[in-house]
Short mmCIF file of C-alpha atoms in Angstrom, two decimals:
data_model
loop_
_atom_site.label_atom_id
_atom_site.label_comp_id
_atom_site.label_asym_id
_atom_site.label_seq_id
_atom_site.Cartn_x
_atom_site.Cartn_y
_atom_site.Cartn_z
CA MET A 1 -33.86 3.48 7.83
CA LYS A 2 -31.09 4.54 5.43
CA VAL A 3 -30.67 2.29 2.39
CA ARG A 4 -27.25 0.77 1.68
CA GLU A 5 -26.18 1.76 -1.83
CA LEU A 6 -23.64 -0.14 -3.94
CA VAL A 7 -21.11 2.42 -5.18
CA ALA A 8 -18.43 0.35 -6.93
CA THR A 9 -16.80 -3.07 -7.22
CA ALA A 10 -13.20 -4.29 -7.62
CA GLU A 11 -11.51 -7.61 -8.17
CA VAL A 12 -8.90 -8.78 -5.68
CA PRO A 13 -6.05 -10.25 -7.79
CA GLY A 14 -6.50 -14.01 -7.79
CA GLY A 15 -9.42 -13.74 -5.38
CA GLU A 16 -12.93 -12.51 -4.84
CA GLN A 17 -14.84 -9.31 -5.56
CA LEU A 18 -14.73 -6.32 -3.23
CA ARG A 19 -17.82 -4.11 -3.05
CA LEU A 20 -17.94 -0.51 -1.83
CA PHE A 21 -21.23 0.46 -0.21
CA ARG A 22 -22.47 3.78 1.13
CA ARG A 23 -25.18 4.34 3.71
CA ASP A 24 -25.78 8.06 4.21
CA ARG A 25 -22.20 9.32 4.95
CA ASP A 26 -20.83 5.95 6.05
CA TYR A 27 -18.84 3.65 3.77
CA MET A 28 -18.32 -0.11 3.92
CA ILE A 29 -15.97 -2.38 1.95
CA VAL A 30 -17.37 -5.90 1.77
CA LEU A 31 -15.96 -9.24 0.62
CA ASN A 32 -18.73 -11.80 0.10
CA ARG A 33 -20.65 -11.46 3.38
CA ASN A 34 -17.68 -10.19 5.38
CA GLU A 35 -17.50 -6.47 6.08
CA LEU A 36 -13.76 -5.81 5.92
CA MET A 37 -13.86 -2.08 6.66
CA ASN A 38 -16.36 0.47 7.86
CA SER A 39 -15.79 4.21 8.05
CA ARG A 40 -17.43 4.29 11.49
CA MET A 41 -14.84 1.92 12.96
CA SER A 42 -11.42 3.54 12.72
CA GLY A 43 -10.04 3.17 16.24
CA SER A 44 -7.88 0.08 15.95
CA GLU A 45 -6.39 1.11 12.58
CA GLU A 46 -5.52 4.51 14.06
CA GLN A 47 -3.92 2.80 17.06
CA LEU A 48 -1.78 0.77 14.68
CA ALA A 49 -0.20 4.07 13.64
CA THR A 50 -0.14 5.96 16.92
CA LEU A 51 1.32 3.08 18.96
CA THR A 52 4.00 2.52 16.33
CA CYS A 53 4.89 6.20 15.98
CA ALA A 54 5.20 6.49 19.77
CA ARG A 55 8.01 3.94 19.52
CA LEU A 56 9.69 6.09 16.86
CA LYS A 57 9.44 9.45 18.62
CA ASN A 58 13.20 9.71 19.21
CA ARG A 59 14.11 8.91 15.61
CA THR A 60 14.94 11.67 13.14
CA ASN A 61 12.84 11.66 9.96
CA PRO A 62 11.55 8.09 10.28
CA ARG A 63 10.62 6.13 7.17
CA LEU A 64 7.49 3.95 7.29
CA LEU A 65 5.93 1.37 5.01
CA ILE A 66 2.17 0.85 5.34
CA GLY A 67 0.79 -2.31 3.76
CA GLY A 68 -2.83 -1.84 2.78
CA TYR A 69 -4.40 1.62 2.41
CA GLY A 70 -7.91 0.44 3.31
CA MET A 71 -9.82 3.60 4.17
CA GLY A 72 -6.67 5.47 5.13
CA PHE A 73 -7.20 5.51 8.89
CA THR A 74 -3.67 4.28 9.62
CA LEU A 75 -2.07 6.68 7.14
CA ARG A 76 -3.93 9.74 8.43
CA ALA A 77 -3.16 8.89 12.06
CA ALA A 78 0.53 8.47 11.22
CA LEU A 79 0.72 11.75 9.32
CA ALA A 80 -0.87 13.56 12.26
CA VAL A 81 2.06 12.72 14.55
CA LEU A 82 5.06 12.24 12.24
CA PRO A 83 7.55 15.10 11.77
CA PRO A 84 7.73 17.08 8.50
CA GLY A 85 10.85 15.18 7.42
CA ALA A 86 9.27 11.73 7.77
CA SER A 87 8.31 9.65 4.74
CA VAL A 88 5.58 7.06 4.29
CA VAL A 89 5.29 4.52 1.49
CA VAL A 90 1.77 3.10 1.10
CA ALA A 91 1.51 -0.20 -0.79
CA GLU A 92 -2.01 -1.06 -1.96
CA LEU A 93 -2.65 -4.20 -4.01
CA VAL A 94 -6.07 -3.22 -5.40
CA PRO A 95 -5.81 -0.05 -7.53
CA GLU A 96 -9.52 0.65 -7.19
CA ILE A 97 -9.04 1.18 -3.45
CA ILE A 98 -6.87 4.23 -4.24
CA ALA A 99 -9.35 5.34 -6.91
CA TRP A 100 -12.18 5.13 -4.37
CA ALA A 101 -10.11 7.15 -1.90
CA ARG A 102 -9.67 9.92 -4.47
CA GLY A 103 -13.24 9.59 -5.77
CA PRO A 104 -16.34 8.69 -3.75
CA MET A 105 -14.46 8.70 -0.43
CA ALA A 106 -12.48 11.90 -1.09
CA GLU A 107 -14.07 13.67 1.89
CA LEU A 108 -12.99 10.84 4.18
CA THR A 109 -9.51 10.74 2.61
CA ALA A 110 -9.04 14.43 3.47
CA GLY A 111 -6.13 14.86 1.07
CA CYS A 112 -3.78 12.46 2.88
CA LEU A 113 -2.63 10.83 -0.36
CA ASP A 114 -1.40 14.21 -1.57
CA ASP A 115 0.73 14.86 1.51
CA PRO A 116 4.32 15.44 0.29
CA ARG A 117 5.55 12.84 2.78
CA VAL A 118 3.49 10.10 1.09
CA THR A 119 4.40 7.84 -1.83
CA VAL A 120 1.76 5.41 -3.12
CA VAL A 121 2.83 2.11 -4.66
CA GLU A 122 0.07 0.16 -6.39
CA GLY A 123 1.24 -3.39 -5.79
CA ASP A 124 1.77 -6.16 -3.29
CA VAL A 125 3.40 -5.01 -0.05
CA ALA A 126 5.21 -8.36 0.08
CA ALA A 127 7.06 -7.42 -3.11
CA VAL A 128 8.01 -4.03 -1.66
CA ILE A 129 9.33 -5.71 1.49
CA ALA A 130 11.24 -8.34 -0.50
CA THR A 131 13.28 -5.74 -2.38
CA ALA A 132 14.10 -3.53 0.64
CA ARG A 133 17.23 -3.73 2.76
CA ALA A 134 17.41 -1.80 6.04
CA SER A 135 15.06 0.73 4.47
CA TYR A 136 12.30 1.31 7.03
CA ASP A 137 12.05 2.28 10.67
CA ALA A 138 8.64 0.61 10.77
CA ILE A 139 6.49 -1.64 8.64
CA LEU A 140 2.76 -1.49 9.42
CA LEU A 141 0.64 -4.32 8.04
CA ASP A 142 -3.13 -4.06 7.85
CA VAL A 143 -3.49 -6.68 5.16
CA ASP A 144 -6.47 -8.99 4.82
CA ASN A 145 -7.88 -10.01 8.21
CA GLY A 146 -4.51 -10.35 9.92
CA PRO A 147 -2.39 -13.51 10.11
CA ASP A 148 -5.55 -15.58 9.52
CA GLY A 149 -6.47 -14.14 6.12
CA LEU A 150 -9.79 -14.09 4.29
CA THR A 151 -9.14 -12.74 0.82
CA ARG A 152 -5.89 -14.21 -0.57
CA ALA A 153 -3.94 -17.33 0.33
CA GLU A 154 -0.84 -15.43 -0.82
CA ASN A 155 -1.21 -13.11 2.18
CA ASP A 156 -0.26 -15.98 4.47
CA GLY A 157 3.32 -15.61 3.24
CA LEU A 158 3.62 -12.21 4.92
CA TYR A 159 3.15 -13.86 8.30
CA SER A 160 5.20 -17.01 7.69
CA ALA A 161 8.76 -17.51 8.93
CA SER A 162 10.10 -16.51 5.50
CA GLY A 163 7.85 -13.45 5.43
CA LEU A 164 9.08 -12.38 8.85
CA ALA A 165 12.69 -12.85 7.72
CA ALA A 166 12.01 -10.57 4.75
CA ALA A 167 10.43 -7.97 7.04
CA LYS A 168 13.42 -8.09 9.38
CA ALA A 169 15.78 -7.54 6.44
CA ALA A 170 13.72 -4.56 5.27
CA LEU A 171 13.84 -2.89 8.70
CA VAL A 172 16.68 -0.88 10.18
CA ARG A 173 18.26 -2.18 13.38
CA GLY A 174 15.64 -2.05 16.13
CA GLY A 175 12.87 -1.39 13.60
CA ILE A 176 9.23 -2.14 14.34
CA LEU A 177 6.97 -4.61 12.57
CA ALA A 178 3.41 -3.61 13.51
CA VAL A 179 0.57 -5.96 12.59
CA TRP A 180 -3.20 -5.44 12.81
CA SER A 181 -5.54 -8.40 13.24
CA ALA A 182 -9.26 -8.85 13.78
CA ALA A 183 -8.47 -11.48 16.42
CA ASP A 184 -5.67 -12.71 18.63
CA ASP A 185 -3.38 -15.42 17.26
CA PRO A 186 -1.08 -16.99 19.89
CA ALA A 187 0.68 -19.06 17.21
CA PHE A 188 1.66 -15.85 15.42
CA THR A 189 3.04 -14.37 18.64
CA ARG A 190 5.22 -17.46 19.07
CA ARG A 191 6.32 -17.27 15.44
CA LEU A 192 7.36 -13.63 15.83
CA ASN A 193 9.37 -14.37 18.96
CA ALA A 194 11.00 -17.38 17.29
CA ASN A 195 12.10 -15.31 14.28
CA SER A 196 14.17 -12.50 15.79
CA PHE A 197 11.35 -10.24 16.93
CA ALA A 198 10.35 -9.27 20.47
CA ALA A 199 6.56 -9.17 20.37
CA THR A 200 3.61 -8.89 22.72
CA PRO A 201 0.04 -8.48 21.42
CA SER A 202 -2.16 -5.63 22.62
CA LYS A 203 -5.95 -5.46 22.61
CA VAL A 204 -7.53 -2.30 21.22
CA ARG A 205 -11.10 -1.28 20.52
CA ALA A 206 -12.47 -1.06 16.99
CA ARG A 207 -14.01 2.37 17.47
CA SER A 208 -12.18 5.60 18.20
CA ASN A 209 -14.50 6.21 21.17
CA GLY A 210 -13.12 3.14 22.93
CA LYS A 211 -16.13 0.98 22.16
CA GLY A 212 -16.83 -1.87 19.79
CA ALA A 213 -15.13 -5.20 19.21
CA GLN A 214 -11.59 -5.86 20.37
CA HIS A 215 -8.88 -6.15 17.76
CA THR A 216 -5.24 -7.15 18.20
CA ILE A 217 -2.06 -5.24 17.40
CA TRP A 218 1.46 -6.65 17.59
CA LEU A 219 4.37 -4.23 17.95
CA ALA A 220 7.33 -6.48 17.21
CA GLU A 221 10.81 -5.00 17.57
CA SER A 222 13.56 -6.46 15.43
CA VAL A 223 16.24 -7.90 17.75
#
């Protein structure tokens, strides 16, 4: 049996410690006893990008904001289908996550952070959203564990009524707010629909082979 090796640690601002583990060629990011990310389970994060980009296929040079780099699954999937003139801003709160992507996980990253369409902002995606006005065709949030967060109480603000109002202001007319979650959250669906979004959750599989646990993605159109 392959041994799980601790590669690095990082502090979540105002929160707990993240740990990066490697087992053979697989990587895991762990918070306490919760495995937040695993390089073998990329399917639902990729679907967050591909489902969103399918909604943008008729837009010229779309501009996206991705909240949370994670292991880059969403970013790489978006870059694979976006046109050359598109642009993607990636906001990552924990600087070490980007350092890990360029360091021990460089093979997994596959150069996506150096794509000329990509701009990396090391900071809170909520702050990026708060200062934007009609700036993005889509905002993709893969932050914490979804609307029911694990790592930071501050993340709850992204999914509150005020957070949704900020997201709507940051989107162009008819823009898409796409949200990843480990589980369904009917209260969040109602909150989206009560705050000027048209939203229906979709179930997707955790693995790219269509297997594994079911995760939830909301594609909420600003109305």
